[in-house]
Amino acid sequence: MMGPGWGMGWGMGGGSWLIAGLVVLIGFAIYYFMKNNNNNNSFNSSQKDSSTDAMEIAKKRLARGEITNAEFEEIKKGFYKRRERNEKDDN
């Protein structure tokens, strides 16, 4: 004769493992899709956003001493020229 807990295999406790596994699986799926959604948005960003990012990179490089003030000014002039050209093209 079998004692309590030995009879039906999974019993009632097996269902809780199944539900916990599904919750974890759904959590991973949500994380994966949210992460990929954010990457896709940055991939499809406009030219203005990428040029603004370029200016931020130049500012950080200047702050770290990787470029001189003269090099930063050249980058800034090129940035504003491209920005003006893009604005004219948009109109």
JSON list of N, CA and C in Angstrom, two decimals, residues 2-14:
[
{"chain": "A", "resi": 2, "resn": "MET", "atom": "N", "xyz": [0.44, 2.26, -0.73]},
{"chain": "A", "resi": 2, "resn": "MET", "atom": "CA", "xyz": [1.23, 3.48, -0.82]},
{"chain": "A", "resi": 2, "resn": "MET", "atom": "C", "xyz": [0.71, 4.51, 0.18]},
{"chain": "A", "resi": 3, "resn": "GLY", "atom": "N", "xyz": [1.67, 5.28, 0.71]},
{"chain": "A", "resi": 3, "resn": "GLY", "atom": "CA", "xyz": [1.30, 6.32, 1.66]},
{"chain": "A", "resi": 3, "resn": "GLY", "atom": "C", "xyz": [0.92, 7.61, 0.96]},
{"chain": "A", "resi": 4, "resn": "PRO", "atom": "N", "xyz": [0.62, 8.62, 1.73]},
{"chain": "A", "resi": 4, "resn": "PRO", "atom": "CA", "xyz": [0.23, 9.90, 1.15]},
{"chain": "A", "resi": 4, "resn": "PRO", "atom": "C", "xyz": [1.38, 10.50, 0.32]},
{"chain": "A", "resi": 5, "resn": "GLY", "atom": "N", "xyz": [1.03, 11.07, -0.83]},
{"chain": "A", "resi": 5, "resn": "GLY", "atom": "CA", "xyz": [2.02, 11.72, -1.68]},
{"chain": "A", "resi": 5, "resn": "GLY", "atom": "C", "xyz": [2.69, 10.78, -2.66]},
{"chain": "A", "resi": 6, "resn": "TRP", "atom": "N", "xyz": [2.41, 9.48, -2.60]},
{"chain": "A", "resi": 6, "resn": "TRP", "atom": "CA", "xyz": [3.09, 8.53, -3.48]},
{"chain": "A", "resi": 6, "resn": "TRP", "atom": "C", "xyz": [2.18, 8.03, -4.60]},
{"chain": "A", "resi": 7, "resn": "GLY", "atom": "N", "xyz": [0.93, 8.38, -4.57]},
{"chain": "A", "resi": 7, "resn": "GLY", "atom": "CA", "xyz": [-0.03, 7.74, -5.44]},
{"chain": "A", "resi": 7, "resn": "GLY", "atom": "C", "xyz": [-0.11, 8.20, -6.88]},
{"chain": "A", "resi": 8, "resn": "MET", "atom": "N", "xyz": [-0.38, 9.44, -7.14]},
{"chain": "A", "resi": 8, "resn": "MET", "atom": "CA", "xyz": [-0.76, 9.85, -8.48]},
{"chain": "A", "resi": 8, "resn": "MET", "atom": "C", "xyz": [0.38, 10.52, -9.26]},
{"chain": "A", "resi": 9, "resn": "GLY", "atom": "N", "xyz": [1.57, 10.42, -8.86]},
{"chain": "A", "resi": 9, "resn": "GLY", "atom": "CA", "xyz": [2.65, 11.03, -9.61]},
{"chain": "A", "resi": 9, "resn": "GLY", "atom": "C", "xyz": [2.74, 12.51, -9.34]},
{"chain": "A", "resi": 10, "resn": "TRP", "atom": "N", "xyz": [2.30, 13.29, -10.28]},
{"chain": "A", "resi": 10, "resn": "TRP", "atom": "CA", "xyz": [2.39, 14.75, -10.14]},
{"chain": "A", "resi": 10, "resn": "TRP", "atom": "C", "xyz": [1.46, 15.28, -9.06]},
{"chain": "A", "resi": 11, "resn": "GLY", "atom": "N", "xyz": [0.31, 14.72, -8.95]},
{"chain": "A", "resi": 11, "resn": "GLY", "atom": "CA", "xyz": [-0.64, 15.14, -7.94]},
{"chain": "A", "resi": 11, "resn": "GLY", "atom": "C", "xyz": [-1.02, 16.60, -8.11]},
{"chain": "A", "resi": 12, "resn": "MET", "atom": "N", "xyz": [-1.43, 17.23, -7.05]},
{"chain": "A", "resi": 12, "resn": "MET", "atom": "CA", "xyz": [-1.85, 18.63, -7.11]},
{"chain": "A", "resi": 12, "resn": "MET", "atom": "C", "xyz": [-0.65, 19.57, -7.19]},
{"chain": "A", "resi": 13, "resn": "GLY", "atom": "N", "xyz": [0.49, 19.15, -6.67]},
{"chain": "A", "resi": 13, "resn": "GLY", "atom": "CA", "xyz": [1.68, 20.00, -6.69]},
{"chain": "A", "resi": 13, "resn": "GLY", "atom": "C", "xyz": [2.24, 20.18, -8.10]},
{"chain": "A", "resi": 14, "resn": "GLY", "atom": "N", "xyz": [2.01, 19.25, -8.99]},
{"chain": "A", "resi": 14, "resn": "GLY", "atom": "CA", "xyz": [2.52, 19.34, -10.35]},
{"chain": "A", "resi": 14, "resn": "GLY", "atom": "C", "xyz": [1.93, 20.49, -11.13]}
]
